[in-house]
Tab-separated table of C-alpha atoms in Angstrom:
chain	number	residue	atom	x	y	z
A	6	UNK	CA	46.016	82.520	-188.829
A	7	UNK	CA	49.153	83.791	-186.848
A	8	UNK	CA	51.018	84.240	-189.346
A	9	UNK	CA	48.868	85.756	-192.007
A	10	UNK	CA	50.694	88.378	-193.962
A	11	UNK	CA	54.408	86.692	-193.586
A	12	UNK	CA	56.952	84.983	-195.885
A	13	UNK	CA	58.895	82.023	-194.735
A	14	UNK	CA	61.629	80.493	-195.992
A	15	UNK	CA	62.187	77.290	-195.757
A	16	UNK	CA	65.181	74.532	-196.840
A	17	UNK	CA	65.227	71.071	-196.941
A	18	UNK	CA	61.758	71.366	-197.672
A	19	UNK	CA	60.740	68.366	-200.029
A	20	UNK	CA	60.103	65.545	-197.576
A	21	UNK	CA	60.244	65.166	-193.709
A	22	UNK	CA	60.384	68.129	-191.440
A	23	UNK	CA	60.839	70.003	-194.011
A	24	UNK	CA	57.954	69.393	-195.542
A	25	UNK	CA	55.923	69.425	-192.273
A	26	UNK	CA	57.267	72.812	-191.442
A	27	UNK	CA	55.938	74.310	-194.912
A	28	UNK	CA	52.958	72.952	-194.819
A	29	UNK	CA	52.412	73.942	-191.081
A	30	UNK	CA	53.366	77.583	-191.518
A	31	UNK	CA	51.240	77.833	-194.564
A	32	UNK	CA	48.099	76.629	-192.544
A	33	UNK	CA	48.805	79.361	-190.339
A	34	UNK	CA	48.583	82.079	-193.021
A	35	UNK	CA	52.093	82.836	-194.104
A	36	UNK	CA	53.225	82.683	-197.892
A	37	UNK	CA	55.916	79.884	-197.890
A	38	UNK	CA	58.707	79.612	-200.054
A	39	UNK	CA	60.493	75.723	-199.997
A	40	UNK	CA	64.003	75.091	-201.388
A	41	UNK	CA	65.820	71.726	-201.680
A	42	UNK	CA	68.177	69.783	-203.662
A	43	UNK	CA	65.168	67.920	-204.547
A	44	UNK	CA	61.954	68.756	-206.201
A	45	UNK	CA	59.393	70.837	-203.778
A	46	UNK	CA	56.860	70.686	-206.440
A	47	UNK	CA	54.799	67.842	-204.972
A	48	UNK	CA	54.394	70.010	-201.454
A	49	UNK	CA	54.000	73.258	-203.178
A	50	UNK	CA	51.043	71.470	-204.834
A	51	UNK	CA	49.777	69.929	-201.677
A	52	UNK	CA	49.852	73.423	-199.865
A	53	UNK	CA	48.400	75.351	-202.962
A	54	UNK	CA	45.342	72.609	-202.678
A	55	UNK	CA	44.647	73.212	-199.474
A	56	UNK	CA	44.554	76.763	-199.828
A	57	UNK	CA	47.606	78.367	-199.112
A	58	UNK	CA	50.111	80.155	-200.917
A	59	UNK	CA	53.823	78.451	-201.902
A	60	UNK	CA	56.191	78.742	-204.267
A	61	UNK	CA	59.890	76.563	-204.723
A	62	UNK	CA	63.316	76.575	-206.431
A	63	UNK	CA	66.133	73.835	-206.329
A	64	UNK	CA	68.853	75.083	-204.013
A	65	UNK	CA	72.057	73.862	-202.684
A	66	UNK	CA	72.278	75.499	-199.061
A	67	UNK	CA	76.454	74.600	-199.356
A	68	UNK	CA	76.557	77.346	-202.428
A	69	UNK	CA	76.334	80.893	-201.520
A	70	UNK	CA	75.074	82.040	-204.538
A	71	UNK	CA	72.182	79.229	-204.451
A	72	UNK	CA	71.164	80.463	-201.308
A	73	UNK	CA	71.405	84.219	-202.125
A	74	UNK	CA	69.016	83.265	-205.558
A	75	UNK	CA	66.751	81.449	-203.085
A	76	UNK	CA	65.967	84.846	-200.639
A	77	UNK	CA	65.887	86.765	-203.478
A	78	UNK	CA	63.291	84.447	-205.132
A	79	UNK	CA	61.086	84.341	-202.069
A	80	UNK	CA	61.246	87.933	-202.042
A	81	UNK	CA	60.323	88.649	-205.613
A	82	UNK	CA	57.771	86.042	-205.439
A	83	UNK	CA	55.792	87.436	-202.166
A	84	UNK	CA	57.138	90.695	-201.732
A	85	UNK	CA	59.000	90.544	-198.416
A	86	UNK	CA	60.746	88.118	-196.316
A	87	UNK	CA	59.813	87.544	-192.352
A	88	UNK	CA	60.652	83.752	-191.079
A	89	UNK	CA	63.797	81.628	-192.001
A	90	UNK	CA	63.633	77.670	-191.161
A	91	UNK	CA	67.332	76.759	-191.474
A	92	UNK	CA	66.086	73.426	-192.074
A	93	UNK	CA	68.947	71.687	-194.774
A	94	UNK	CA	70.889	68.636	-193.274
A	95	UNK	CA	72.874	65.803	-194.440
A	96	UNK	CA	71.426	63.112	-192.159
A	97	UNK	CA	70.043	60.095	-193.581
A	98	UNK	CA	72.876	58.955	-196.140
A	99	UNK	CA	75.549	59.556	-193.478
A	100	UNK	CA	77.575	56.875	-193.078
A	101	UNK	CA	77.511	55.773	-188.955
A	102	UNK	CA	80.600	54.550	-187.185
A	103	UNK	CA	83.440	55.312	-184.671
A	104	UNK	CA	84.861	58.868	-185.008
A	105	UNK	CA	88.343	57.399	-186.732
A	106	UNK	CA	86.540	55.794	-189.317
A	107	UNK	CA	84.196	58.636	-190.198
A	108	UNK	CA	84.790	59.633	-194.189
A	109	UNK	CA	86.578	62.682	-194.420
A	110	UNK	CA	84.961	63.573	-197.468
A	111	UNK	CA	81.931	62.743	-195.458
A	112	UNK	CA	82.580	65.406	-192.654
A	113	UNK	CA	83.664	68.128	-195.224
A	114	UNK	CA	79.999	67.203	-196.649
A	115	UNK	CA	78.033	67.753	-193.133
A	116	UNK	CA	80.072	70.904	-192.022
A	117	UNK	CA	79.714	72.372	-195.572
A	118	UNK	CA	75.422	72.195	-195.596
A	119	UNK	CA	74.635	71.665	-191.750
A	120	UNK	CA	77.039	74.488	-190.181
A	121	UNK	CA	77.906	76.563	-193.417
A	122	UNK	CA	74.462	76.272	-194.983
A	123	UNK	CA	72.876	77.082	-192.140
A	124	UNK	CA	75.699	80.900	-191.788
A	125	UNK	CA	75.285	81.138	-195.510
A	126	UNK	CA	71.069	81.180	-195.523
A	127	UNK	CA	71.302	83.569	-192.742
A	128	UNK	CA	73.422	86.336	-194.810
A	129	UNK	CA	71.195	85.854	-197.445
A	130	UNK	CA	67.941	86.486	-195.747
A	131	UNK	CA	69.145	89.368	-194.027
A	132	UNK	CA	68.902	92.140	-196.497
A	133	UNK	CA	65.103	91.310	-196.908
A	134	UNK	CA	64.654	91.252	-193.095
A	135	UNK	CA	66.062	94.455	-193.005
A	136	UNK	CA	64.143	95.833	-195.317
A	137	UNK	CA	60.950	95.039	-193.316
A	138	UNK	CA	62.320	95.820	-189.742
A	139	UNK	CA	62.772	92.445	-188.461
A	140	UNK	CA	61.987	89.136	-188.507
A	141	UNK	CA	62.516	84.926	-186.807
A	142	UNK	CA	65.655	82.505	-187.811
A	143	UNK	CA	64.560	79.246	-186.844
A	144	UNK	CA	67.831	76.817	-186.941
A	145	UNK	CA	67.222	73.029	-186.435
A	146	UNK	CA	69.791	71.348	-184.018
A	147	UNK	CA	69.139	68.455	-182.541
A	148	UNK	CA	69.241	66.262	-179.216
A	149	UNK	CA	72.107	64.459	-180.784
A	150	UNK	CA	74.754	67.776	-180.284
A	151	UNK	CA	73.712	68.085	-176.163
A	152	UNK	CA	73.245	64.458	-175.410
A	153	UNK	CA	76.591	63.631	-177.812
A	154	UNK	CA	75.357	60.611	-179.730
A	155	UNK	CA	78.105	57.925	-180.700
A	156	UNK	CA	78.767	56.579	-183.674
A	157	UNK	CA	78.020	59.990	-185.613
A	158	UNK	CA	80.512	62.405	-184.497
A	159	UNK	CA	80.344	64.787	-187.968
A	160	UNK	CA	76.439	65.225	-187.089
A	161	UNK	CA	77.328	66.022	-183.619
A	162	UNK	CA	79.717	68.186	-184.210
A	163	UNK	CA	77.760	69.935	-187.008
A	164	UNK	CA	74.465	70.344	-184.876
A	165	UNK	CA	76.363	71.798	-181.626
A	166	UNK	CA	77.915	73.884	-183.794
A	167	UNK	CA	73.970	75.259	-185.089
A	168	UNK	CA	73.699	75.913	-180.945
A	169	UNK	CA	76.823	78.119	-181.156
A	170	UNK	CA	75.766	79.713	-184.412
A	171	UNK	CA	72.215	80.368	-182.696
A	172	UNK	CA	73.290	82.053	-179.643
A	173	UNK	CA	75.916	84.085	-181.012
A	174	UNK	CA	73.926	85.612	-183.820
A	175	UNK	CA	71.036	86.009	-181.966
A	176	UNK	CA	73.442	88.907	-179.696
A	177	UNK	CA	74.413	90.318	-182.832
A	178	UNK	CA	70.801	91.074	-184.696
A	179	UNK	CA	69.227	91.571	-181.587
A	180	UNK	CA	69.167	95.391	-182.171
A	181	UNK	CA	67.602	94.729	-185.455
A	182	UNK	CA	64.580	92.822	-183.996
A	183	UNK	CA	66.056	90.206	-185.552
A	184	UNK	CA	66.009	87.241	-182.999
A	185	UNK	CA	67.451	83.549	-183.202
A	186	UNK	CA	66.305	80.428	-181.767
A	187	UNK	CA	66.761	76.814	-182.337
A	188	UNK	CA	64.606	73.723	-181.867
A	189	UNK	CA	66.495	70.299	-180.951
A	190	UNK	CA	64.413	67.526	-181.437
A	191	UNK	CA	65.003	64.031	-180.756
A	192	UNK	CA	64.605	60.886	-183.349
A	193	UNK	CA	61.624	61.984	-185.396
A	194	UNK	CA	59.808	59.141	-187.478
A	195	UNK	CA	60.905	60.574	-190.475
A	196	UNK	CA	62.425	59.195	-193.884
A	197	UNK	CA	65.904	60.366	-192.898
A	198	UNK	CA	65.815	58.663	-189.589
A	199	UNK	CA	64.523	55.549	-190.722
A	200	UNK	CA	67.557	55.301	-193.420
A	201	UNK	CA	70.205	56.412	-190.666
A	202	UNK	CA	69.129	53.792	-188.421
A	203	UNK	CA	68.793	51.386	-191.371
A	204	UNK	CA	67.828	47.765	-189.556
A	205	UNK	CA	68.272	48.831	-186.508
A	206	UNK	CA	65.546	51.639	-186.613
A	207	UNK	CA	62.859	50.081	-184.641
A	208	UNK	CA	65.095	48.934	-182.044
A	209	UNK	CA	67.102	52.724	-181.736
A	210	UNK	CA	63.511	54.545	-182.271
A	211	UNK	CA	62.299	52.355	-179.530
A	212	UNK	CA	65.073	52.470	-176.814
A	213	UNK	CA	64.515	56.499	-177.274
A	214	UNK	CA	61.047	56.765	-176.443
A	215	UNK	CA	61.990	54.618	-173.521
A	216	UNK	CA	64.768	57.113	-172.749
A	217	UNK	CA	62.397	60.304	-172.647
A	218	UNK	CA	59.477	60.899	-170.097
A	219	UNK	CA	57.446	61.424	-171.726
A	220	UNK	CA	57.591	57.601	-173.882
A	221	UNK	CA	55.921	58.591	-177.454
A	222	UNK	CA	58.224	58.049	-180.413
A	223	UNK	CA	58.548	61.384	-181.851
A	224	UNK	CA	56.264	62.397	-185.728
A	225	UNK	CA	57.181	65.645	-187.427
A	226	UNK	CA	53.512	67.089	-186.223
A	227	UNK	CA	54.913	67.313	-182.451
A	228	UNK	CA	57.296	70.077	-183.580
A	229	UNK	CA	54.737	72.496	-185.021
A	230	UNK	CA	53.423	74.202	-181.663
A	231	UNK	CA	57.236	75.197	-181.182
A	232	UNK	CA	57.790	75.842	-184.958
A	233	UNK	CA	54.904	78.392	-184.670
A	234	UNK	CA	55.905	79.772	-181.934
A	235	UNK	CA	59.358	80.875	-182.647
A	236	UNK	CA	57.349	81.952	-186.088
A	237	UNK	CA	55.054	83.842	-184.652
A	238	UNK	CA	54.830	87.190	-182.032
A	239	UNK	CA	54.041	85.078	-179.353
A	240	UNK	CA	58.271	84.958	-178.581
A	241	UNK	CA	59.031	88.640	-179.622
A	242	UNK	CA	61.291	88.561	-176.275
A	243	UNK	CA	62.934	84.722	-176.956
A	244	UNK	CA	65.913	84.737	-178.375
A	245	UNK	CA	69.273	82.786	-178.605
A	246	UNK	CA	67.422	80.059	-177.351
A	247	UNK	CA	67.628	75.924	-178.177
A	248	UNK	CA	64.308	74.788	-177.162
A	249	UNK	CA	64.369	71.014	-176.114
A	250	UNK	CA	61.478	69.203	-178.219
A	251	UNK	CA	62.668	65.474	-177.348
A	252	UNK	CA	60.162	63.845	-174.987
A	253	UNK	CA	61.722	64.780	-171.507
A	254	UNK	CA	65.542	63.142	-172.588
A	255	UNK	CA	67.533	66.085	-171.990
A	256	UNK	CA	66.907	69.287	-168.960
A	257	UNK	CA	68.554	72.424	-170.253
């Protein structure tokens, strides 16, 4: 139990990663709090049955005010605040294609929850980090943003932009034992992947795997050990750091 005694946050927690991540930190002791434009009830339940502690509110990470509610709410609920998962993305429903046919409604849409939800969820958690002399943001890039993946430039764009984010405020809370790392995973057989792939997911999933070195298609469970990691104070001196979970496809 590594983490016994924390309070996570984490968004984008009702299915996929998400989900995964909650549950994972939860087995490992800390009290997890899930937000989501969706429903969370289903994994609070799941966690709560297997003996853990979790609680959830709806939350748009795009509105400042959602996300402040949602810190504040973890807070109340458990007392203190120690682990952020900036997990929220628009993914799945994005609409693939060549960069001068992307939507610009579409790329307002990723920018505002994958690069400003991901600034705005950090303010937010701060004050209750403070408060307790430290604590881990955990942003979610991807392999997408350092490998620059066609047909999805407004993804791209958003995740290299998490990189940025990551380095740069992990040199500014660094004196508050605050530190700021990133995982980048490749394709992960989750529900989002499978509906931005659409028909062609088993061929994409498959030409991946045969991309990496290590040639396993990716499940949410093979991001844990680095999720609990970052979580934990195993990496009290990592920081500003994207750590590469993707198989071997990319050599930072």
């Amino acid at each position: 139990m590594r983490l016994a005694g924390r309070v996570a946050l984490i968004t984008g927690a009702a299915r996929g990663l998400g989900k995964t991540y909650s549950m994972a930190l939860a087995a490992q002791g800390a009290s997890v709090f899930l937000t989501d434009r969706s429903s969370c009830e289903d994994v609070v339940s799941s966690i709560i049955q297997s003996g853990g502690s979790a609680a959830s509110c709806i939350s748009d990470v795009s509105n400042m005010s959602d996300c402040v509610t949602a810190a504040d709410s973890a807070t109340s609920e458990f007392g203190r605040l120690d682990i952020l998962v900036n997990n929220a993305a628009l993914y799945g429903s994005l609409e693939r294609g060549h960069f001068e046919t992307l939507p610009e409604s579409q790329w307002d849409d990723v920018m505002a929850v994958n690069v400003k939800g991901t600034w705005q969820c950090s303010k937010a958690a701060l004050p209750a980090m403070r408060d307790v002399g430290g604590g881990s943001i955990i942003n979610i890039a991807s392999l997408a943003a350092v490998y620059g993946m066609p047909q999805g430039l407004d993804y791209v764009a958003s995740k290299a932009a998490v990189i940025g984010m990551t380095r740069a405020m992990a040199r500014e809370l660094g004196d508050e034992k605050i530190r700021v790392n990133a995982i980048a995973p490749s394709a992960v057989m989750t529900e989002g992947t499978s509906e931005f792939f659409g028909d062609r997911f088993e061929k994409a999933t498959s030409a991946i795997a045969e991309m990496q070195v290590l040639k396993h298609r990716m499940e949410p469970e093979d991001l844990v050990g680095t999720l609990i990691y970052l979580a934990s104070d195993d990496s009290l001196m990592v920081t500003g750091q994207t750590h590469m979970v993707d198989g071997g496809s990319w050599f930072l």
